[in-house]
PDB file of C-alpha atoms in Angstrom:
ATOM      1  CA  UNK A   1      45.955  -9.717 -31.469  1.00 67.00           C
ATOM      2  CA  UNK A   2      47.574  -6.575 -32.883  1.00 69.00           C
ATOM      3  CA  UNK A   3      46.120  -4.537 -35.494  1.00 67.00           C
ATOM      4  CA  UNK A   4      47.589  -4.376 -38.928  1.00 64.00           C
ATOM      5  CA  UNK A   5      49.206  -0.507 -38.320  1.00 69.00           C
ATOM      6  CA  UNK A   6      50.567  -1.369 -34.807  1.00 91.00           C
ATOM      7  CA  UNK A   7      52.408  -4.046 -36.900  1.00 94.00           C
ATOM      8  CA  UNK A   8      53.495  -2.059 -39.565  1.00 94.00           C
ATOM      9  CA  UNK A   9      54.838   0.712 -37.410  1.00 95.00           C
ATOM     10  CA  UNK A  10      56.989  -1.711 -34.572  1.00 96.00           C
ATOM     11  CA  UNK A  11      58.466  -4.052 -37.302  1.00 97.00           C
ATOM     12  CA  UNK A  12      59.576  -1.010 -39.433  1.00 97.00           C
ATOM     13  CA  UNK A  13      63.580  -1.259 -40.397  1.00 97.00           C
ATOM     14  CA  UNK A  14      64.142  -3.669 -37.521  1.00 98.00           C
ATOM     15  CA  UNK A  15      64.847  -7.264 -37.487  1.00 98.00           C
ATOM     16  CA  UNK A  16      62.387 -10.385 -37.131  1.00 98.00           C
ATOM     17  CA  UNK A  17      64.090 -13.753 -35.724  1.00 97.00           C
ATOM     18  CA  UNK A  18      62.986 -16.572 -36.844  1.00 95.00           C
ATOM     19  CA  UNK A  19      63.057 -19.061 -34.412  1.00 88.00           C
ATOM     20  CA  UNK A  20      62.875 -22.713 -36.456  1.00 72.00           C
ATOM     21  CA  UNK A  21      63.224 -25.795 -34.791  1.00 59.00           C
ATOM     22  CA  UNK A  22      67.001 -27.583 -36.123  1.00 63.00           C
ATOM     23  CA  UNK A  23      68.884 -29.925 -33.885  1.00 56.00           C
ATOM     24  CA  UNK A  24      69.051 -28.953 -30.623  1.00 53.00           C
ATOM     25  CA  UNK A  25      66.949 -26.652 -31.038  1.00 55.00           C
ATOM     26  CA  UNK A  26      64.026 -29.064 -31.155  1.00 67.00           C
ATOM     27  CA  UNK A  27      64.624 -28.610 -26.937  1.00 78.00           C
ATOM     28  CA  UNK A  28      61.618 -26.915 -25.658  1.00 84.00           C
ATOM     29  CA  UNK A  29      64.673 -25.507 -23.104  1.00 85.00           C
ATOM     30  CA  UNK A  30      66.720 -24.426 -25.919  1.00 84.00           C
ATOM     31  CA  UNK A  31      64.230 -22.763 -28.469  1.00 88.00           C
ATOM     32  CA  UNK A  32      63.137 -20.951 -25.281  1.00 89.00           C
ATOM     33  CA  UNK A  33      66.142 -19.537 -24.677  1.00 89.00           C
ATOM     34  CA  UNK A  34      66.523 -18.346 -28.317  1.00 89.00           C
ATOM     35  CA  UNK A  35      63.499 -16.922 -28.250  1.00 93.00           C
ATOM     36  CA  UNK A  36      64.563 -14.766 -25.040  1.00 93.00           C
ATOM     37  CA  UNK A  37      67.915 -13.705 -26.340  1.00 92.00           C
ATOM     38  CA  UNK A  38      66.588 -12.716 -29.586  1.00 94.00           C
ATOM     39  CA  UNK A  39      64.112 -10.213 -27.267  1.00 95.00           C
ATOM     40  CA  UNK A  40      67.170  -9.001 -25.225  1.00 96.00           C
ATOM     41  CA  UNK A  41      68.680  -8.592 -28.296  1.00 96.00           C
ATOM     42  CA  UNK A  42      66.094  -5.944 -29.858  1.00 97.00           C
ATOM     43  CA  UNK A  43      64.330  -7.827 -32.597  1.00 97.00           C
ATOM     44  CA  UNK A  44      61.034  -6.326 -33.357  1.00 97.00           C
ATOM     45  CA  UNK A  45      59.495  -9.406 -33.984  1.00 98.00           C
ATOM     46  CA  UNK A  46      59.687 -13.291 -34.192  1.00 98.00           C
ATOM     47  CA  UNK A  47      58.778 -16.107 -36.678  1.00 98.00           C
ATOM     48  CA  UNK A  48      57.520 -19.266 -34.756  1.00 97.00           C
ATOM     49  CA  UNK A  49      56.618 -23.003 -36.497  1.00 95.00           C
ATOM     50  CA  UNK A  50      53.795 -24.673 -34.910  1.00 95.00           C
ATOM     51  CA  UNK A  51      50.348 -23.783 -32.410  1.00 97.00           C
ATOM     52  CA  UNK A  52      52.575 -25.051 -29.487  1.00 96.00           C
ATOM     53  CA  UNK A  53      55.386 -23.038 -29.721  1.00 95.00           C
ATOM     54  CA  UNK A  54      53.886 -19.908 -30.845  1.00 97.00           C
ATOM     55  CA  UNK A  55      51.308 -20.638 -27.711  1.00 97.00           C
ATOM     56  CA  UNK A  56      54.495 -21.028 -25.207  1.00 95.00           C
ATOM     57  CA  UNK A  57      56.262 -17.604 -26.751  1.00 96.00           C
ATOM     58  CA  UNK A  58      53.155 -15.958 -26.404  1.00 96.00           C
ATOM     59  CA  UNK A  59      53.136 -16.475 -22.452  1.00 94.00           C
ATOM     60  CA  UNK A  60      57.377 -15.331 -23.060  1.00 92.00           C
ATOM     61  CA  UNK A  61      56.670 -11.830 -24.662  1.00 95.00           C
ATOM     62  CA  UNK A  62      54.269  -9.296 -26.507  1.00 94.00           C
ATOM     63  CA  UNK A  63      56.546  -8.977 -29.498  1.00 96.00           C
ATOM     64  CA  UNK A  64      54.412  -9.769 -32.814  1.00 97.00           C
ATOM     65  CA  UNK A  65      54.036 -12.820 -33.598  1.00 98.00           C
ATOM     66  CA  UNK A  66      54.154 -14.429 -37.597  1.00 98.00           C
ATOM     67  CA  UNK A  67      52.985 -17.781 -36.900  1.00 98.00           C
ATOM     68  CA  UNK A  68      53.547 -20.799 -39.677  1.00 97.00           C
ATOM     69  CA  UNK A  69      53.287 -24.297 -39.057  1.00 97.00           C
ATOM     70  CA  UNK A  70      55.112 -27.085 -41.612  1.00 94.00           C
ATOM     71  CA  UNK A  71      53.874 -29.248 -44.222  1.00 95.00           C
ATOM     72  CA  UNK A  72      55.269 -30.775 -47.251  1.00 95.00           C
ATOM     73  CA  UNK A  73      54.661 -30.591 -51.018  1.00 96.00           C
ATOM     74  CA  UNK A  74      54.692 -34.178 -53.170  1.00 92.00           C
ATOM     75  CA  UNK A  75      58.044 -34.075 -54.079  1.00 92.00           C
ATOM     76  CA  UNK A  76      59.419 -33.529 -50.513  1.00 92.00           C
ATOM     77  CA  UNK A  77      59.652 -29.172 -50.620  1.00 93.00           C
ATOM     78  CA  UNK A  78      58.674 -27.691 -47.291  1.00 92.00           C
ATOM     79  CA  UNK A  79      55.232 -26.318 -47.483  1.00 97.00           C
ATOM     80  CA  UNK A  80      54.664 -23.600 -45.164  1.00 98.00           C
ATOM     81  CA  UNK A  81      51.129 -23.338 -43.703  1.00 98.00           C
ATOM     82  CA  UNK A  82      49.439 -26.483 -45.808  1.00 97.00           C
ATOM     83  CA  UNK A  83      45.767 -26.622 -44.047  1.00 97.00           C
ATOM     84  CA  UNK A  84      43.480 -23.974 -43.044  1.00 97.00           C
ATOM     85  CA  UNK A  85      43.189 -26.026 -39.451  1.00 98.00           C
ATOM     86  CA  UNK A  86      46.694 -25.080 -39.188  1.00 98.00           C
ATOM     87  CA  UNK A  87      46.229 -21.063 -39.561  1.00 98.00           C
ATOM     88  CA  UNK A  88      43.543 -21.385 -37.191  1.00 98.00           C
ATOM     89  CA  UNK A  89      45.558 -23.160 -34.547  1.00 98.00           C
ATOM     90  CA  UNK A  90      48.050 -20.759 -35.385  1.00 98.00           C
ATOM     91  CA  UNK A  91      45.481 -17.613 -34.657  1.00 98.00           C
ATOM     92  CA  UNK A  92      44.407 -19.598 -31.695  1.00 98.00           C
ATOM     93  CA  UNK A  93      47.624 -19.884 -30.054  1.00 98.00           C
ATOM     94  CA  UNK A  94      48.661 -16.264 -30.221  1.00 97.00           C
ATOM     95  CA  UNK A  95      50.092 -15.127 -33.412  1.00 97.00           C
ATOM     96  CA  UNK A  96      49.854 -11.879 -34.794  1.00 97.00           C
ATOM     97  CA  UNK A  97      50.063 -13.005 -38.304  1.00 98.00           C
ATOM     98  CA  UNK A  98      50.312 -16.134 -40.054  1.00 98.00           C
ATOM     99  CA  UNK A  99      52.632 -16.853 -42.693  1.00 98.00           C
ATOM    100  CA  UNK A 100      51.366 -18.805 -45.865  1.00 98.00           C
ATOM    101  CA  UNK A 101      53.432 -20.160 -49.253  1.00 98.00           C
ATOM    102  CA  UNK A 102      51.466 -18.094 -51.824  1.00 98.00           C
ATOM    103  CA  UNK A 103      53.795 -19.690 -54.677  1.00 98.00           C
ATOM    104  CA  UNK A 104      52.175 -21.084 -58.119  1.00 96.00           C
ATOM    105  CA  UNK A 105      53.348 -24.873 -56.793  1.00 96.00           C
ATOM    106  CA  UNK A 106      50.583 -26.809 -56.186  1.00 95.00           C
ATOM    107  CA  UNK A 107      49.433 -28.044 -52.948  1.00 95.00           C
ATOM    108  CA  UNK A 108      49.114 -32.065 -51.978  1.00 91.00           C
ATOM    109  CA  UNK A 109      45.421 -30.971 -52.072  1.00 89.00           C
ATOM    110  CA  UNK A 110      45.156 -29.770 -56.267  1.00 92.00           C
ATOM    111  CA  UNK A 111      45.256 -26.273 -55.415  1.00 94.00           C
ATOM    112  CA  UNK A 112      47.917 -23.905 -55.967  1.00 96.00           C
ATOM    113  CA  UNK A 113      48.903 -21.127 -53.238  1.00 97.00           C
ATOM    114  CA  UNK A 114      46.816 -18.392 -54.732  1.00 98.00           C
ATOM    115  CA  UNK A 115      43.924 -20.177 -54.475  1.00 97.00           C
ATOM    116  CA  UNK A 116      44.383 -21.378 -50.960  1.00 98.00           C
ATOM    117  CA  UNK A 117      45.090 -18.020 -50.371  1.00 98.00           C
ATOM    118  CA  UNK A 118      41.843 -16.671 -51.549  1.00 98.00           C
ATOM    119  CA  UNK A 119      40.278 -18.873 -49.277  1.00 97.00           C
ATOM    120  CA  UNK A 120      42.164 -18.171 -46.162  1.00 98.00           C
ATOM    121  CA  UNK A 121      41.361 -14.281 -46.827  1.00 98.00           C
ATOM    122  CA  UNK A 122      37.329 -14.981 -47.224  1.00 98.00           C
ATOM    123  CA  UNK A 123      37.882 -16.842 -43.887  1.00 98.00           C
ATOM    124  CA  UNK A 124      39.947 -15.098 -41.341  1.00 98.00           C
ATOM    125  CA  UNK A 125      39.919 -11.494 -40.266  1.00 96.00           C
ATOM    126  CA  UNK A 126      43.837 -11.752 -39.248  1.00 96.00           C
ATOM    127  CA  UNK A 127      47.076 -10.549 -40.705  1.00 97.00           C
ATOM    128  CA  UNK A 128      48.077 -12.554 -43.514  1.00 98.00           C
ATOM    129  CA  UNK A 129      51.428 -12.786 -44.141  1.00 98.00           C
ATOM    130  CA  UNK A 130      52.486 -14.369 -48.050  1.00 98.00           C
ATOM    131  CA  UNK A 131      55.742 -16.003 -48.724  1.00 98.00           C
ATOM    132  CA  UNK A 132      56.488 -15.968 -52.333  1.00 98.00           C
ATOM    133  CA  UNK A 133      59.170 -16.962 -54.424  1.00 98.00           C
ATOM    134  CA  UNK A 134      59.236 -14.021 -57.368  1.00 98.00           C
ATOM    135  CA  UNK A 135      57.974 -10.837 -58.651  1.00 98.00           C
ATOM    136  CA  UNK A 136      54.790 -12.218 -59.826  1.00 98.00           C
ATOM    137  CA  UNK A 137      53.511 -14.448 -57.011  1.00 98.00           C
ATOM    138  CA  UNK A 138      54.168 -11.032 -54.585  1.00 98.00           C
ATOM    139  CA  UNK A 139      52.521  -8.855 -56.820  1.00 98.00           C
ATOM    140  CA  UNK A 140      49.242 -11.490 -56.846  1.00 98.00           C
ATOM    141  CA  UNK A 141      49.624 -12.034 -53.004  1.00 98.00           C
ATOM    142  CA  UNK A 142      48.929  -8.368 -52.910  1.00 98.00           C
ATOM    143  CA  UNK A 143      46.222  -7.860 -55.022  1.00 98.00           C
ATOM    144  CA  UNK A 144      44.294 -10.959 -53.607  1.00 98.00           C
ATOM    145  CA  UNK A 145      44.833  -9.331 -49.946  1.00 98.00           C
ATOM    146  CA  UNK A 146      48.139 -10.273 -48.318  1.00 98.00           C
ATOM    147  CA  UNK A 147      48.988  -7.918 -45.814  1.00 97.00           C
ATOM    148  CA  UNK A 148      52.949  -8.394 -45.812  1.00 98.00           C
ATOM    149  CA  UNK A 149      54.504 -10.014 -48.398  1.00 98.00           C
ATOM    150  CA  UNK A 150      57.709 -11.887 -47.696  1.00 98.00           C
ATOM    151  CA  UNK A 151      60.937 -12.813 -50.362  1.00 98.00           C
ATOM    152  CA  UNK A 152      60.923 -15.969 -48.406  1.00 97.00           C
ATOM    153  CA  UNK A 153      60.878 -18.584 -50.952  1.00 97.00           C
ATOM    154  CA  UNK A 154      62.843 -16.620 -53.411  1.00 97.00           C
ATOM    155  CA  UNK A 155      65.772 -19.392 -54.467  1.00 95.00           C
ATOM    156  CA  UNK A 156      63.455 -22.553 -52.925  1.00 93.00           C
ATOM    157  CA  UNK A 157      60.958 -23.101 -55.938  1.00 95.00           C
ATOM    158  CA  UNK A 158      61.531 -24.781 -59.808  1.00 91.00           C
ATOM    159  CA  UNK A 159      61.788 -21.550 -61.266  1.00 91.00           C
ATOM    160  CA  UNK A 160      63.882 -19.755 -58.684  1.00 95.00           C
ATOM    161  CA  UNK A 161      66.345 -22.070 -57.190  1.00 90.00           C
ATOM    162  CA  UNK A 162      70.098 -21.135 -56.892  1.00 88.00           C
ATOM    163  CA  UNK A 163      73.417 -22.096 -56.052  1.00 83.00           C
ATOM    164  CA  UNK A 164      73.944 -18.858 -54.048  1.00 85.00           C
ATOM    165  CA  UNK A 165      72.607 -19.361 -50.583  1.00 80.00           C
ATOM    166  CA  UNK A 166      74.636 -16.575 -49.294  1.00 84.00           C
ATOM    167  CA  UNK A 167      73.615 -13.446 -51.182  1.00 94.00           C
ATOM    168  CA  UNK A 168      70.064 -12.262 -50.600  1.00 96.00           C
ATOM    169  CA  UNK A 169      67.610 -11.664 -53.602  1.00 97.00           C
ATOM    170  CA  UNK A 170      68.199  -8.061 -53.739  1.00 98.00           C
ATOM    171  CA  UNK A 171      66.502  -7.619 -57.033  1.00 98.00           C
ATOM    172  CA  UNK A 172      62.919  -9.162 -56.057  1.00 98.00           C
ATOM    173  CA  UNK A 173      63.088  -6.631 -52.753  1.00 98.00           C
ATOM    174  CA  UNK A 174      63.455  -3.836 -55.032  1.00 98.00           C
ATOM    175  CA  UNK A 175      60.994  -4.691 -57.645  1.00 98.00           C
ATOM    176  CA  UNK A 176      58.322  -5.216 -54.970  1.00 98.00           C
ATOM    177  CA  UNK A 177      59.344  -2.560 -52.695  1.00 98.00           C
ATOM    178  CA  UNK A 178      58.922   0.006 -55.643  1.00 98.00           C
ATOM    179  CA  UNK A 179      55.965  -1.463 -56.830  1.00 98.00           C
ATOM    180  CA  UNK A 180      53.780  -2.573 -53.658  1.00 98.00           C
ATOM    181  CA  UNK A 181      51.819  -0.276 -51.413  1.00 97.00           C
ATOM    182  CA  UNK A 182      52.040  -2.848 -48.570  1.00 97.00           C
ATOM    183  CA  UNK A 183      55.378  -3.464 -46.266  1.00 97.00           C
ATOM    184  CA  UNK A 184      58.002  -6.286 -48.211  1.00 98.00           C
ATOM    185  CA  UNK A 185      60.140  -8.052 -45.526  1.00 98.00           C
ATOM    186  CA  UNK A 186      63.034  -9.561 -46.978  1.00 98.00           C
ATOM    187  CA  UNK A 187      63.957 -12.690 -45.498  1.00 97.00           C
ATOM    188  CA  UNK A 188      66.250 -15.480 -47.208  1.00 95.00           C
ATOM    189  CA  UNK A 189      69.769 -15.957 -47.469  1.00 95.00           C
ATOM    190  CA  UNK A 190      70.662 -13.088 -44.955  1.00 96.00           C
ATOM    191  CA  UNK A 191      73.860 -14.146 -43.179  1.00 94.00           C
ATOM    192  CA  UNK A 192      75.310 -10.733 -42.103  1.00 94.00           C
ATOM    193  CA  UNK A 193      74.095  -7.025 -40.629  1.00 95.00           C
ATOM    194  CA  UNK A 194      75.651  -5.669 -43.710  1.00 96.00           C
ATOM    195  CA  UNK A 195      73.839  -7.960 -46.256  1.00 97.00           C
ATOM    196  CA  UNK A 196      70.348  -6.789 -43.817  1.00 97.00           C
ATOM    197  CA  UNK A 197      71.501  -3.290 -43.923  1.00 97.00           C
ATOM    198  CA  UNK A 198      71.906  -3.675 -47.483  1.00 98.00           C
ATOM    199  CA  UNK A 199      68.150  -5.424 -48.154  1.00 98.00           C
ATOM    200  CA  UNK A 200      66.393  -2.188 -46.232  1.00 98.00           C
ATOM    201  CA  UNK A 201      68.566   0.412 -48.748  1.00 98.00           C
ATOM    202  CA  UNK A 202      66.760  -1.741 -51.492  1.00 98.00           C
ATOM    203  CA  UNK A 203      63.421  -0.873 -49.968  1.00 98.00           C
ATOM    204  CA  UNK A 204      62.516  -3.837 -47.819  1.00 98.00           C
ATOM    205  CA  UNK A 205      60.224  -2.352 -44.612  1.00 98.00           C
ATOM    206  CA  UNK A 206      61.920  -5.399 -41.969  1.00 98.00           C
ATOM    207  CA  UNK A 207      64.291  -7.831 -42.683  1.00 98.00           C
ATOM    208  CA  UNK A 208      63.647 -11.499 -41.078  1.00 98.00           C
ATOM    209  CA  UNK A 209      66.801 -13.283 -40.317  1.00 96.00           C
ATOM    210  CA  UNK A 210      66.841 -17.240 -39.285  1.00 91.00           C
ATOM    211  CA  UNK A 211      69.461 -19.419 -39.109  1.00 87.00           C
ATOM    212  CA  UNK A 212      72.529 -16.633 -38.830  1.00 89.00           C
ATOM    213  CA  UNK A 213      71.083 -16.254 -35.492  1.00 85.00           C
ATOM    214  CA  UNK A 214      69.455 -19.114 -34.312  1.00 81.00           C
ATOM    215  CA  UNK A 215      71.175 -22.333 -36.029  1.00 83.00           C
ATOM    216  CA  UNK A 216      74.473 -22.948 -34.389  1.00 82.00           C
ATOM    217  CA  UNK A 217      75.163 -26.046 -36.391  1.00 82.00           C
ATOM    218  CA  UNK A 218      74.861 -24.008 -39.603  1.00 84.00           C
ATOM    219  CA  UNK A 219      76.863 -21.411 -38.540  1.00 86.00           C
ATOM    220  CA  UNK A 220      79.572 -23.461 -37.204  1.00 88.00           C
ATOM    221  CA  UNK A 221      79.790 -25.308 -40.591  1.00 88.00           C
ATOM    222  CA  UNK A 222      79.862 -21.802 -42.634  1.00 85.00           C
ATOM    223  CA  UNK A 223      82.907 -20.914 -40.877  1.00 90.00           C
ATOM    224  CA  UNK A 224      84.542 -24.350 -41.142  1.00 94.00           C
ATOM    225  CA  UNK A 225      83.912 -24.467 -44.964  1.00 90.00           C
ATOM    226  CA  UNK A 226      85.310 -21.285 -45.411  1.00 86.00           C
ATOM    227  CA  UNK A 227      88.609 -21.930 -43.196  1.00 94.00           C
ATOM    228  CA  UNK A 228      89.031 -25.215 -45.380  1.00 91.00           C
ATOM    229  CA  UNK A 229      88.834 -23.398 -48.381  1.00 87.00           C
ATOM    230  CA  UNK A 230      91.209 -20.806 -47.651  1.00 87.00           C
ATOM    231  CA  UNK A 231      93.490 -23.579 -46.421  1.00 88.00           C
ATOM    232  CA  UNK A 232      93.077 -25.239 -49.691  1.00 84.00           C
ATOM    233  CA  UNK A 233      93.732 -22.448 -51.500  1.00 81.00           C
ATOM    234  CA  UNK A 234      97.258 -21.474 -49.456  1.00 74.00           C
ATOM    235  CA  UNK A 235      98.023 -25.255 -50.540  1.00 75.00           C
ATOM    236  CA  UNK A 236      97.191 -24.261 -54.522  1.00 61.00           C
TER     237      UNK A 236
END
């Protein structure tokens, strides 16, 4: 397992794929080959879901690892990270870090993600890795000992959700970036190198991109919609 500087200094201004399961995908064959191009490709990390996975990518390459594993909030939300079995599987299997929803939502157990935070830091020595919706939850994440905090969430909660899953949350990078010590990865709505480019000039020390890279359905339908709108418009 790395140490938290090692981690700090190879993830710095480069990318982090996050490999998700979708569709195909969900092919032990396929997610392995993401996971391979991604490394030919020069990220400086990856972002695996589940033990299993992050165990088979281990054996695949000594890139850092941010391990998360899925869960599910009462009304249906992804949860990322619910039990603390799950970050020590997580450990266990390989990763470098483990990534945990530190949002105000509460969890299917009565706690919110701060305190199930505050747990998982009295209990495991590893990098902890806090995805957060807005300013305040990533300012608390830090002060209750997150060692990256992530914009992840930003745009997925009650008090943050948007039409606008195309343009990243450039604001909450900034705010955090200016006003955390510890490295702010920006990940969330990224679609584009310019839009990633763009999120590092706002202060963001690594940008995590998912599903521009590795979710051909999604990225086939993007450029469908659009070529149906512009055809719609020619017809206007």
């Amino acid at each position: 397992m790395m140490k938290r500087q090692n981690i700090h200094e190879i993830i710095r201004q480069g990318v982090i794929v996050s490999c998700h399961a979708d569709d195909g995908m969900r092919d032990e064959a396929i997610f392995a080959y993401f996971v391979q191009a991604a490394v030919a490709g020069g990220a400086v990390a990856l972002r695996i879901e589940g033990a299993e996975r992050v165990r088979n990518t281990r054996s695949q390459t000594e890139l850092p690892i941010i391990g998360f594993a899925e869960g599910c909030y009462a009304d249906g939300a992804m949860l990322i990270t619910p039990t603390m079995d799950a970050i020590d599987a997580l450990f266990a299997a390989g990763a470098d870090a483990v990534a945990v929803d530190v949002t105000k939502r509460k969890r299917p157990d009565g706690t919110d993600g701060f305190i199930f935070f505050e747990q998982a830091r009295k209990r495991f020595t590893g990098l902890l890795w806090a995805d957060v919706a807005n300013f305040r939850e990533g300012i608390r994440a830090a002060e209750i000992g997150a060692d990256f905090i992530a914009t992840t969430l930003s745009g997925h909660t009650p008090g943050t959700a948007t039409y606008d899953y195309r343009t990243p949350d450039y604001v909450l990078i900034r705010e955090l970036s200016h006003s955390l010590t510890i490295p702010v990865i920006a990940e969330g709505r990224i679609w584009t190198p310019e839009a990633a480019v763009e999120a590092l000039r706002a202060g963001a020390h690594a940008v995590v991109v998912g599903s521009a890279i590795t979710r051909p359905r999604i990225i086939t339908t993007t450029f469908v919609e659009a070529l149906k709108e512009q055809a719609e418009t020619h017809r206007g």
